[in-house]
CSV table of C-alpha atoms in Angstrom, one decimal:
chain,number,residue,atom,x,y,z
A,87,MET,CA,20.6,26.7,25.8
A,88,SER,CA,17.9,26.9,28.5
A,89,GLU,CA,16.0,29.5,26.3
A,90,PHE,CA,16.1,27.0,23.4
A,91,PHE,CA,14.6,24.3,25.5
A,92,ARG,CA,11.9,26.6,26.8
A,93,ASN,CA,11.0,27.6,23.3
A,94,PHE,CA,11.0,24.0,22.2
A,95,ALA,CA,8.7,23.0,25.1
A,96,ARG,CA,6.4,26.0,24.4
A,97,GLN,CA,6.1,25.1,20.7
A,98,PHE,CA,5.6,21.4,21.5
A,99,SER,CA,2.8,22.2,23.9
A,100,LEU,CA,1.2,24.7,21.4
A,101,ASN,CA,1.2,22.2,18.5
A,102,PHE,CA,0.4,18.9,20.3
A,103,ILE,CA,-0.9,19.4,23.9
A,104,GLU,CA,-3.1,22.5,23.8
A,105,GLY,CA,-6.5,21.7,22.5
A,106,ASP,CA,-5.6,18.0,22.4
A,107,ARG,CA,-4.1,18.6,19.0
A,108,TRP,CA,-2.3,15.3,19.2
A,109,LYS,CA,-5.6,13.6,18.7
A,110,ILE,CA,-5.8,15.2,15.2
A,111,ILE,CA,-2.6,13.4,14.3
A,112,LEU,CA,-3.8,10.2,15.9
A,113,ASN,CA,-7.1,10.2,14.1
A,114,GLY,CA,-5.3,11.0,10.8
A,115,LEU,CA,-2.9,8.1,11.5
A,116,LEU,CA,-5.9,5.7,12.0
A,117,VAL,CA,-7.4,6.9,8.7
A,118,THR,CA,-4.1,6.3,6.9
A,119,LEU,CA,-3.7,2.8,8.3
A,120,GLN,CA,-7.4,1.9,7.5
A,121,ILE,CA,-7.0,2.9,3.9
A,122,THR,CA,-3.7,1.2,3.5
A,123,PHE,CA,-4.8,-2.0,5.2
A,124,PHE,CA,-8.0,-2.5,3.1
A,125,ALA,CA,-6.3,-1.3,-0.1
A,126,VAL,CA,-3.6,-3.9,0.4
A,127,ILE,CA,-6.2,-6.6,0.7
A,128,ILE,CA,-7.9,-5.5,-2.5
A,129,GLY,CA,-4.6,-5.1,-4.2
A,130,ILE,CA,-3.4,-8.6,-3.3
A,131,VAL,CA,-6.7,-10.3,-4.4
A,132,LEU,CA,-7.0,-8.3,-7.6
A,133,GLY,CA,-3.3,-8.4,-8.4
A,134,PHE,CA,-3.1,-12.2,-7.8
A,135,ALA,CA,-6.1,-12.9,-10.1
A,136,VAL,CA,-4.8,-10.6,-12.9
A,137,GLY,CA,-1.2,-11.9,-12.6
A,138,LEU,CA,-2.4,-15.5,-12.7
A,139,VAL,CA,-4.4,-14.8,-15.8
A,140,ARG,CA,-1.5,-13.1,-17.6
A,141,ALA,CA,1.0,-15.7,-16.5
A,142,SER,CA,-1.3,-18.5,-17.7
A,143,ASN,CA,-1.6,-16.9,-21.1
A,144,GLU,CA,2.1,-16.3,-21.5
A,145,ARG,CA,3.1,-19.8,-20.3
A,146,ALA,CA,0.4,-21.9,-21.8
A,147,GLY,CA,-1.5,-19.7,-24.2
A,148,LYS,CA,-4.7,-19.9,-22.1
A,149,LEU,CA,-7.3,-17.3,-21.3
A,150,ARG,CA,-6.2,-15.0,-24.1
A,151,PHE,CA,-9.3,-12.8,-24.1
A,152,LEU,CA,-9.2,-12.2,-20.3
A,153,SER,CA,-5.4,-11.6,-20.5
A,154,GLY,CA,-6.1,-8.9,-23.1
A,155,ILE,CA,-8.5,-7.2,-20.7
A,156,CYS,CA,-6.0,-7.5,-17.9
A,157,ARG,CA,-3.3,-6.0,-20.0
A,158,VAL,CA,-5.4,-3.0,-20.7
A,159,TYR,CA,-6.2,-2.6,-17.0
A,160,VAL,CA,-2.5,-2.8,-16.1
A,161,THR,CA,-1.4,-0.4,-18.8
A,162,VAL,CA,-4.1,2.3,-17.9
A,163,ILE,CA,-3.5,2.1,-14.1
A,164,ARG,CA,0.3,2.1,-14.3
A,165,GLY,CA,0.2,4.9,-16.9
A,166,THR,CA,-1.8,7.4,-14.9
A,167,PRO,CA,-1.1,9.1,-11.6
A,168,VAL,CA,-2.7,7.6,-8.5
A,169,MET,CA,-4.0,11.0,-7.5
A,170,VAL,CA,-5.9,11.4,-10.8
A,171,GLN,CA,-7.4,7.9,-10.4
A,172,LEU,CA,-8.5,8.9,-6.9
A,173,LEU,CA,-10.2,12.1,-8.2
A,174,ILE,CA,-11.9,10.2,-11.0
A,175,ILE,CA,-13.3,7.5,-8.7
A,176,TYR,CA,-14.6,10.0,-6.2
A,177,PHE,CA,-15.7,12.9,-8.4
A,178,VAL,CA,-16.7,11.0,-11.6
A,179,VAL,CA,-17.5,7.4,-10.8
A,180,PHE,CA,-19.4,8.3,-7.6
A,181,MET,CA,-20.5,11.7,-8.8
A,182,SER,CA,-24.2,10.9,-8.4
A,183,VAL,CA,-23.9,8.3,-5.7
A,184,PRO,CA,-23.3,9.3,-2.1
A,185,VAL,CA,-20.3,7.3,-0.9
A,186,ASP,CA,-18.1,7.4,2.1
A,187,LYS,CA,-14.8,9.1,1.3
A,188,ARG,CA,-12.8,6.3,2.9
A,189,LEU,CA,-14.4,3.7,0.7
A,190,ALA,CA,-13.7,5.7,-2.4
A,191,ALA,CA,-10.0,6.1,-1.3
A,192,ILE,CA,-9.8,2.3,-0.5
A,193,LEU,CA,-11.1,1.4,-3.9
A,194,ALA,CA,-8.9,3.8,-5.7
A,195,PHE,CA,-5.7,2.7,-4.0
A,196,GLY,CA,-6.7,-1.0,-4.1
A,197,ILE,CA,-7.3,-0.8,-7.8
A,198,ASN,CA,-4.0,1.1,-8.3
A,199,SER,CA,-2.1,-1.4,-6.2
A,200,GLY,CA,-3.7,-4.4,-7.9
A,201,ALA,CA,-2.0,-3.3,-11.2
A,202,TYR,CA,1.4,-3.3,-9.7
A,203,VAL,CA,0.9,-6.4,-7.6
A,204,SER,CA,-0.3,-8.3,-10.7
A,205,GLU,CA,3.0,-7.6,-12.4
A,206,ILE,CA,4.9,-8.8,-9.3
A,207,PHE,CA,2.9,-12.0,-9.2
A,208,ARG,CA,3.2,-12.6,-12.9
A,209,SER,CA,6.9,-12.2,-12.8
A,210,GLY,CA,7.1,-14.5,-9.7
A,211,ILE,CA,5.1,-17.2,-11.5
A,212,LEU,CA,7.2,-16.9,-14.7
A,213,SER,CA,10.4,-17.1,-12.6
A,214,VAL,CA,9.6,-20.7,-11.7
A,215,ASP,CA,11.2,-23.0,-14.1
A,216,ILE,CA,8.6,-24.6,-16.5
A,217,GLY,CA,10.3,-27.9,-15.9
A,218,GLN,CA,8.8,-28.0,-12.5
A,219,THR,CA,5.3,-27.6,-14.0
A,220,GLU,CA,6.1,-30.5,-16.4
A,221,ALA,CA,7.3,-32.6,-13.5
A,222,GLY,CA,4.1,-32.0,-11.6
A,223,ARG,CA,2.0,-33.0,-14.6
A,224,SER,CA,4.1,-36.2,-15.0
A,225,LEU,CA,3.4,-37.1,-11.4
A,226,GLY,CA,-0.3,-37.0,-12.2
A,227,LEU,CA,-1.2,-33.6,-10.9
A,228,THR,CA,-3.7,-31.5,-12.7
A,229,GLY,CA,-2.8,-28.0,-14.0
A,230,ALA,CA,-4.5,-26.4,-11.0
A,231,GLN,CA,-2.9,-28.7,-8.5
A,232,THR,CA,0.5,-28.1,-10.0
A,233,MET,CA,0.0,-24.4,-9.9
A,234,ARG,CA,-1.3,-24.5,-6.3
A,235,ARG,CA,1.2,-27.0,-4.8
A,236,ILE,CA,4.4,-26.4,-6.8
A,237,VAL,CA,4.4,-23.1,-8.7
A,238,LEU,CA,2.6,-20.6,-6.4
A,239,PRO,CA,4.6,-21.3,-3.2
A,240,GLN,CA,7.8,-20.6,-5.0
A,241,ALA,CA,6.3,-17.6,-6.9
A,242,VAL,CA,5.2,-16.0,-3.6
A,243,LYS,CA,8.6,-16.4,-2.1
A,244,ASN,CA,10.3,-14.9,-5.2
A,245,ALA,CA,7.8,-12.0,-5.2
A,246,LEU,CA,7.8,-11.2,-1.5
A,247,PRO,CA,10.6,-8.5,-1.6
A,248,ALA,CA,8.9,-6.6,-4.4
A,249,LEU,CA,5.5,-7.0,-2.7
A,250,GLY,CA,6.9,-5.5,0.5
A,251,ASN,CA,8.2,-2.5,-1.5
A,252,GLU,CA,4.8,-2.1,-3.1
A,253,PHE,CA,3.0,-2.0,0.2
A,254,ILE,CA,5.4,0.5,1.6
A,255,SER,CA,4.9,2.7,-1.4
A,256,LEU,CA,1.2,2.3,-1.1
A,257,LEU,CA,1.3,3.5,2.5
A,258,LYS,CA,3.1,6.7,1.4
A,259,GLU,CA,0.9,7.3,-1.6
A,260,THR,CA,-2.2,7.5,0.6
A,261,SER,CA,-0.9,10.9,1.6
A,262,VAL,CA,-2.9,12.5,-1.3
A,263,VAL,CA,-6.3,11.5,0.1
A,264,GLY,CA,-6.6,15.1,1.4
A,265,TYR,CA,-7.6,16.1,-2.2
A,266,ILE,CA,-11.0,14.5,-1.6
A,267,GLY,CA,-11.4,16.0,1.9
A,268,LEU,CA,-10.2,13.2,4.0
A,269,VAL,CA,-8.2,14.1,7.1
A,270,ASP,CA,-5.4,11.5,7.0
A,271,LEU,CA,-1.9,11.7,8.6
A,272,THR,CA,-0.6,14.2,6.1
A,273,LYS,CA,-3.7,16.4,6.1
A,274,SER,CA,-3.6,16.6,9.9
A,275,TYR,CA,-0.6,18.8,9.5
A,276,ALA,CA,-2.6,21.4,7.7
A,277,ILE,CA,-5.2,21.5,10.4
A,278,ILE,CA,-2.7,22.0,13.1
A,279,GLN,CA,-0.7,24.6,11.1
A,280,SER,CA,-3.9,26.6,10.5
A,281,ARG,CA,-4.5,26.9,14.2
A,282,THR,CA,-0.9,27.4,15.5
A,283,PHE,CA,0.7,29.0,12.4
A,284,SER,CA,3.6,26.7,13.0
A,285,ALA,CA,4.8,24.3,10.3
A,286,PHE,CA,7.9,22.8,11.7
A,287,PHE,CA,6.6,20.7,14.6
A,288,PRO,CA,3.6,19.1,12.9
A,289,LEU,CA,5.6,18.4,9.7
A,290,MET,CA,8.4,16.8,11.6
A,291,ALA,CA,6.0,14.7,13.7
A,292,ILE,CA,4.3,13.4,10.6
A,293,ALA,CA,7.5,12.7,8.8
A,294,LEU,CA,8.8,10.8,11.9
A,295,ILE,CA,5.6,8.7,12.1
A,296,TYR,CA,5.8,7.8,8.4
A,297,LEU,CA,9.5,6.9,8.9
A,298,LEU,CA,8.7,4.7,11.9
A,299,LEU,CA,5.9,2.9,10.0
A,300,VAL,CA,8.1,2.2,7.0
A,301,LEU,CA,10.9,1.0,9.3
A,302,GLY,CA,8.5,-1.3,11.1
A,303,LEU,CA,7.1,-2.8,7.9
A,304,THR,CA,10.6,-3.2,6.5
A,305,LYS,CA,11.6,-5.1,9.7
A,306,LEU,CA,8.5,-7.3,9.6
A,307,LEU,CA,9.1,-8.2,5.9
A,308,GLY,CA,12.8,-8.9,6.7
A,309,LEU,CA,11.8,-11.3,9.4
A,310,LEU,CA,9.3,-13.0,7.1
A,311,GLU,CA,11.9,-13.4,4.4
A,312,ARG,CA,14.4,-14.9,6.8
A,313,ARG,CA,11.7,-17.4,8.0
A,314,LEU,CA,10.9,-18.4,4.5
A,315,ARG,CA,14.6,-18.9,3.7
A,316,ALA,CA,15.0,-21.0,6.8
A,317,SER,CA,12.0,-23.2,5.9
A,318,ASP,CA,13.6,-23.8,2.5
A,319,LYS,CA,16.7,-25.3,4.3
A,320,HIS,CA,14.7,-27.8,6.3
């Protein structure tokens, strides 16, 4: 048993302590979090706009042309792998334009997330009974006021669990950014492994970090859901 612990300590030191290799993982983690954070913002803004347009068309027959464009966007993005979209944006769209790799990754994942978020928002809006919209209009509210004050608060609450799952999926999907040369959390494993010829320790460390991130996000989303349910009771 003592020999096991000595080997464990030796391998731990080799993979993380010597050469400050833990900094490689830390820097990779920061890249992953940056891409995820800004992609989530783009996904929310884009997804909300697209979802609102499509829901307005389905519920009131408005914005048909824009809704058609949005439908094509959602179909194309949801029907192709995110890795292919990342490669297209970096190697095709920005082929002749020098662009930071992080920006390309943020745009790729933001656009991808927007398609899924739009469907979540659309479903959330359509889940609100149309009678509440009619009640708002009967009280003298405009269509925009009814949407903002009555429909959207309920739609967001209904969509929150699915939104949380989408953001967690997005965090894990960013692991493919190594294909455009970015050193994220996953890619940091390859760098350490190439120097230590050890796969177990860096892989287990990265898997553990992803697990902790997902558990943390799940916990925060659970707290937010409970707060929203509590506010409904008051």
